[in-house]
Tab-separated table of C-alpha atoms in Angstrom:
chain	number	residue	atom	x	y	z
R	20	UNK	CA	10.045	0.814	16.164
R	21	UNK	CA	8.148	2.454	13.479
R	22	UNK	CA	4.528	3.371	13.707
R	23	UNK	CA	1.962	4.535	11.739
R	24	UNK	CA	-1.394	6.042	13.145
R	25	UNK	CA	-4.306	7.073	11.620
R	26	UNK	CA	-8.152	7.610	13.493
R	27	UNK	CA	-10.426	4.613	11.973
R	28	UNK	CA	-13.450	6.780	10.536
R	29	UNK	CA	-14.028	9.869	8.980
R	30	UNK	CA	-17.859	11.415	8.309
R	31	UNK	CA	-18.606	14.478	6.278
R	32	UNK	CA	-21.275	16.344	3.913
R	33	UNK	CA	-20.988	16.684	0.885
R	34	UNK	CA	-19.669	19.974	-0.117
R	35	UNK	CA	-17.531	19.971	2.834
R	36	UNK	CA	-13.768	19.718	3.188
R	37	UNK	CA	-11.976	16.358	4.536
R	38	UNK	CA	-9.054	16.522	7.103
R	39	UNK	CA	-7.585	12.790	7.555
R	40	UNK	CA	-4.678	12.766	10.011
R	41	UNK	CA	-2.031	10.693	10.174
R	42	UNK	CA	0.968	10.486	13.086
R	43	UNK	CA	4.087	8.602	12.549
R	44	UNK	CA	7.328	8.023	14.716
R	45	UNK	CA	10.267	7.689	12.265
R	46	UNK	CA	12.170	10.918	11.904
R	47	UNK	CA	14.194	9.769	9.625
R	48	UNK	CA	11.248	8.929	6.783
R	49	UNK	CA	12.147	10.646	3.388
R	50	UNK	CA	9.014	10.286	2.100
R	51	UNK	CA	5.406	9.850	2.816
R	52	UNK	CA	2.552	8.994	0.904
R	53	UNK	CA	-1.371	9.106	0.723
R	54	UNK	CA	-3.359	6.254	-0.864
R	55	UNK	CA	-6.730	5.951	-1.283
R	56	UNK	CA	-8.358	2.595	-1.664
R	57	UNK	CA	-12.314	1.780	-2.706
R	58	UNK	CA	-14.261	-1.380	-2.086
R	59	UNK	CA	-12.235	-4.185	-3.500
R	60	UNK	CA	-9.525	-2.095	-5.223
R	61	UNK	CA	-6.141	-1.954	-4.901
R	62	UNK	CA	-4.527	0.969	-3.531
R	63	UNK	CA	-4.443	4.229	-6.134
R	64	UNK	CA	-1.947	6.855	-5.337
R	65	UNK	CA	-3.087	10.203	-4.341
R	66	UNK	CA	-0.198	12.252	-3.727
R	67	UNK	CA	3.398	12.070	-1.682
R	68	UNK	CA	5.553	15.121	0.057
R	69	UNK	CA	9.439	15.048	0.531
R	70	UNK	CA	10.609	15.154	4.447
R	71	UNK	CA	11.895	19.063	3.615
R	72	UNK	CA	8.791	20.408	2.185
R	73	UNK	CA	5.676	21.448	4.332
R	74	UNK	CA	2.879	21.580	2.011
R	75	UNK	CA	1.997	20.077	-1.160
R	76	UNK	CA	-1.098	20.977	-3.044
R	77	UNK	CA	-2.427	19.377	-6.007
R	78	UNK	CA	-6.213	20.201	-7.579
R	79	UNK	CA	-8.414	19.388	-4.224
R	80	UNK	CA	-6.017	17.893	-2.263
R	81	UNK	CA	-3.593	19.418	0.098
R	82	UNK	CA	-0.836	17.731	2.222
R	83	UNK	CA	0.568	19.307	5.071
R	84	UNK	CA	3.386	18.128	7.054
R	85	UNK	CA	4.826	18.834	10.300
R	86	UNK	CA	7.991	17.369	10.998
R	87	UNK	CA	8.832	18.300	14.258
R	88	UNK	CA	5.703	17.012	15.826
R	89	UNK	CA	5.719	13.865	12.923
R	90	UNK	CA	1.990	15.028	11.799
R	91	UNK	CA	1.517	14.510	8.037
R	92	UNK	CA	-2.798	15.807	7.052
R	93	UNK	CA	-4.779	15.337	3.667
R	94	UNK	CA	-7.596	17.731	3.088
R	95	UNK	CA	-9.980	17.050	0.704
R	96	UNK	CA	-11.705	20.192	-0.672
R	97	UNK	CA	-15.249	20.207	-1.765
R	98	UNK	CA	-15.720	16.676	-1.135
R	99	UNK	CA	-17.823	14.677	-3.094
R	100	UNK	CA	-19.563	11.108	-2.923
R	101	UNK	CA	-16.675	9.683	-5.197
R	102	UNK	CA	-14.569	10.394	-2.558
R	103	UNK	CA	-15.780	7.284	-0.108
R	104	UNK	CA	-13.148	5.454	0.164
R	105	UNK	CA	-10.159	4.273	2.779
R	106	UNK	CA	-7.177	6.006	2.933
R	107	UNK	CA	-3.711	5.018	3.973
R	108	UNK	CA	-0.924	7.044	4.991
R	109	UNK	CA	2.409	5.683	4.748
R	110	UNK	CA	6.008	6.346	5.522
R	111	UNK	CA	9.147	5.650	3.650
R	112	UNK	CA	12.105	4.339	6.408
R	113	UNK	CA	15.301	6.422	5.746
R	114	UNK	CA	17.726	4.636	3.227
R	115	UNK	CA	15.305	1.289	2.836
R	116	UNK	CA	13.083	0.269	0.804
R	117	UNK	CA	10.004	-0.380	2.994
R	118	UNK	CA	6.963	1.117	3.203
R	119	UNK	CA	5.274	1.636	6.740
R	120	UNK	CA	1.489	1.843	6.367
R	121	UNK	CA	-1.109	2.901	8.966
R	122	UNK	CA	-4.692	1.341	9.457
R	123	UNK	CA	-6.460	3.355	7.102
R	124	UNK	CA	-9.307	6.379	7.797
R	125	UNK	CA	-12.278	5.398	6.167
R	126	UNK	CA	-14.099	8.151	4.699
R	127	UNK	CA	-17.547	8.410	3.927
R	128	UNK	CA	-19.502	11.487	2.364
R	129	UNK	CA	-23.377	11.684	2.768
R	130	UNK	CA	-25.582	14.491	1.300
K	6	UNK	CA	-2.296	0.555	-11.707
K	7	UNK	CA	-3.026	-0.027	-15.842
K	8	UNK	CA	0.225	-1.369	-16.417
K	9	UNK	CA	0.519	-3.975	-13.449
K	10	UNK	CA	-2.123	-7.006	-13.420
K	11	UNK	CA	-2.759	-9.935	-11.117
K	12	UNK	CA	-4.848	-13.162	-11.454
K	13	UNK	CA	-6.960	-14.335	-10.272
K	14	UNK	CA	-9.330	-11.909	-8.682
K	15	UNK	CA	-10.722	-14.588	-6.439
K	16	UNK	CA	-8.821	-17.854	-5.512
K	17	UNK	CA	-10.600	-20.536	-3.017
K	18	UNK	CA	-7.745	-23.052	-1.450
K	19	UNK	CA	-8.603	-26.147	0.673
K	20	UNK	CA	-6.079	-26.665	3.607
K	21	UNK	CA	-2.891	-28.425	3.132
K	22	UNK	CA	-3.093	-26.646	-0.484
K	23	UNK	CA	-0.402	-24.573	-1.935
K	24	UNK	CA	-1.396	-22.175	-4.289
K	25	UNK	CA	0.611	-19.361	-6.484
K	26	UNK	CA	-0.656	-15.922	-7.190
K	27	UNK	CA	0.676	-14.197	-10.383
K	28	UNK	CA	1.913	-10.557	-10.378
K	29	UNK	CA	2.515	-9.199	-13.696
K	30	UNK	CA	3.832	-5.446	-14.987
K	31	UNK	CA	4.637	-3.515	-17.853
K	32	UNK	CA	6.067	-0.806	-16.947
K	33	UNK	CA	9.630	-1.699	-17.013
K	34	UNK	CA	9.991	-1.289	-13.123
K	35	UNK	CA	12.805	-3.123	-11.686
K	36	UNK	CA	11.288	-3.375	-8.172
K	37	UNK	CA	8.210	-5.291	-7.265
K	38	UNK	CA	6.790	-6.054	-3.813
K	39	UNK	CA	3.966	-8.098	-2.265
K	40	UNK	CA	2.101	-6.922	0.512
K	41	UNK	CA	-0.636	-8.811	2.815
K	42	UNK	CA	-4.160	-6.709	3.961
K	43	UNK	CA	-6.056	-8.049	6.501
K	44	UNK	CA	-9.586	-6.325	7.321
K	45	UNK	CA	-8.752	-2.973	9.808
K	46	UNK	CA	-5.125	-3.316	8.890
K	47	UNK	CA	-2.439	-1.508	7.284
K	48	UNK	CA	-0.413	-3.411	4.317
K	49	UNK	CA	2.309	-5.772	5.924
K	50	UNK	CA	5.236	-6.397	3.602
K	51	UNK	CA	5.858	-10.189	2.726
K	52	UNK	CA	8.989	-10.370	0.284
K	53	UNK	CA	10.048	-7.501	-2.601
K	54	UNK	CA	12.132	-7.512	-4.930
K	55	UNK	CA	14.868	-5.031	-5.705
K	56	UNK	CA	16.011	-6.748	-9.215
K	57	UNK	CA	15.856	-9.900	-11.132
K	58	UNK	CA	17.166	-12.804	-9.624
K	59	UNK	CA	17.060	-11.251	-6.396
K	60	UNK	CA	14.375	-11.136	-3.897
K	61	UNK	CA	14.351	-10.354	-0.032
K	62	UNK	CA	12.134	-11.358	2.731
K	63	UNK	CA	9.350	-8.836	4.316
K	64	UNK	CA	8.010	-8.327	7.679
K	65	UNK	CA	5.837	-11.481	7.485
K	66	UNK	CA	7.623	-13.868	5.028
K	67	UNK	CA	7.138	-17.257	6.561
K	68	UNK	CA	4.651	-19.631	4.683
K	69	UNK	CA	5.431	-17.723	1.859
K	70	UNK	CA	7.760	-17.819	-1.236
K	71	UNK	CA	8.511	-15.817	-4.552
K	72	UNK	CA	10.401	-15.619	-7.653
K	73	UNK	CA	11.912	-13.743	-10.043
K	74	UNK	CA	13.082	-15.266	-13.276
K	75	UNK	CA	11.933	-12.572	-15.480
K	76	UNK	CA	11.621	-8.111	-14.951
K	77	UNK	CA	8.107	-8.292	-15.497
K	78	UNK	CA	6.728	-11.398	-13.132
K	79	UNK	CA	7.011	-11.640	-9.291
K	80	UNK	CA	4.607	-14.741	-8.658
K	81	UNK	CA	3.844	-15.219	-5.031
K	82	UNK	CA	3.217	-19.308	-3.848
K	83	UNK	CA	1.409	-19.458	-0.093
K	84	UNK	CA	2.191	-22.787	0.799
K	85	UNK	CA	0.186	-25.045	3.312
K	86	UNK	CA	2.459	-23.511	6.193
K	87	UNK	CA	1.365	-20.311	5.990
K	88	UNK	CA	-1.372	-20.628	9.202
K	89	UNK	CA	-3.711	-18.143	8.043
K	90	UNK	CA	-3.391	-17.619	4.846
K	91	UNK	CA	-7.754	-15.902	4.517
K	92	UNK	CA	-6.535	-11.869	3.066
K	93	UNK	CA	-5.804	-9.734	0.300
K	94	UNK	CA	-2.706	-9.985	-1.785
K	95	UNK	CA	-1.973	-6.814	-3.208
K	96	UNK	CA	1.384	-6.649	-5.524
K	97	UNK	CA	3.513	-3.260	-6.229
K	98	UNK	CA	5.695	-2.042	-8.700
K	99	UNK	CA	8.384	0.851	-8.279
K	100	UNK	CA	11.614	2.076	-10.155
K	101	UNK	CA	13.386	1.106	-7.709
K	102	UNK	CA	16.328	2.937	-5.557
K	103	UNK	CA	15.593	5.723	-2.210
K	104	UNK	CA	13.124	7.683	-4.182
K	105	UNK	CA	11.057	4.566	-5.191
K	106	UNK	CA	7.531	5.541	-5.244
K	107	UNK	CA	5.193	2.229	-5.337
K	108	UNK	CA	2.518	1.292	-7.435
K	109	UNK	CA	-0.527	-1.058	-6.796
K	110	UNK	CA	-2.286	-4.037	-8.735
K	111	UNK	CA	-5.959	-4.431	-8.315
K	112	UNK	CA	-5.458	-7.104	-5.727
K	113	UNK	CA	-6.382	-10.869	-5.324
K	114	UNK	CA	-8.548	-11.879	-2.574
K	115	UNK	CA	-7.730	-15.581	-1.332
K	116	UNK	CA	-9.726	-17.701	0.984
K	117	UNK	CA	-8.813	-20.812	2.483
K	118	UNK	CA	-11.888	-23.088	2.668
């Protein structure tokens, strides 16, 4: 069935740049997605690639996806404080839609 | 989010209660889905809805039930068969169709007391 996976925490400095990782197991997704979600929020779009690109960059944030291996990353340059949050990947099922959501990485920044 | 809203923020229930969260959204999107977070969990899809008149059930619809009278509401009732109905109701919006990128409300948090 389909999965989403995503490791639980994340810890950096401030300064630093943010890798979250996310695995998922349905080749035939069209589209995924990263979301980022603060304490109590609802969840804010970041930014989404198309299946037939491999890299998407926008300001700090750059998604790379491998779609042989079903690896989609966010890196977050220069991260800042503002950044702590809880981010979701999520994958878009061919021809339905239903968004498939993993766990979340929470990500917290300290000086 | 700006253009989708839901109320109340907070909602306490006593068991055997049901109770009806509102979804609201202005920006003319013909889908709208709600979607259940439980602490350490990913969103689980309850019941969306692709166009007025017209709703279909999610991953986790029973104890639940929706409308959709009007383009811009999607209410969502959790009725006293829903066994643990304790999480946080988040509502999206999209245009719709295989390209549909969704958009989030702020959330309502509902406890069962």
């Amino acid at each position: 069935g389909e999965d989403v996976e995503q490791s639980l925490f994340l810890s950096v400095r401030e300064g630093d740049s943010s890798v979250i990782n996310c695995t998922y197991t349905d080749s035939s997704s069209t589209y995924l997605y990263w979301y980022k979600q603060e304490p109590g929020a609802g969840l804010q779009l970041l930014t989404y690639i198309f299946s037939n690109m491999d890299m998407k960059q926008d300001q700090r944030l750059t998604v790379l996806l491998n779609k042989k291996d079903k690896h989609l990353s966010l890196r977050i340059a220069d991260t800042q404080t503002g950044d702590s949050a809880i981010y979701f990947c999520a994958e878009r099922s061919g021809g339905y839609n239903k968004l498939i959501f993993g766990a979340g990485t929470r990500l917290a920044v300290h000086p | 989010d700006g253009g989708i809203t839901q109320s109340p923020k907070y909602l306490f229930r006593k068991e055997g209660q049901n109770v009806t969260l509102s979804c609201e959204q202005n920006l003319n999107h013909d889908a709208m889905y709600w979607y259940r977070q439980d602490p350490g969990q990913g969103l689980r899809l309850i019941y969306y809805s692709q166009i007025v008149n017209d709703f279909q059930k999610g991953d986790i619809a029973e104890g639940y039930s929706v409308s959709r009278e009007k383009k811009e509401s999607f209410p969502l009732t959790v009725t006293s068969a829903q066994k643990n109905p304790t999480a946080f109701y988040l509502c999206a919006t999209g245009k719709g169709g295989n390209t549909d990128t969704q958009y989030f409300g702020p959330g309502t948090r509902l406890t069962v007391l």
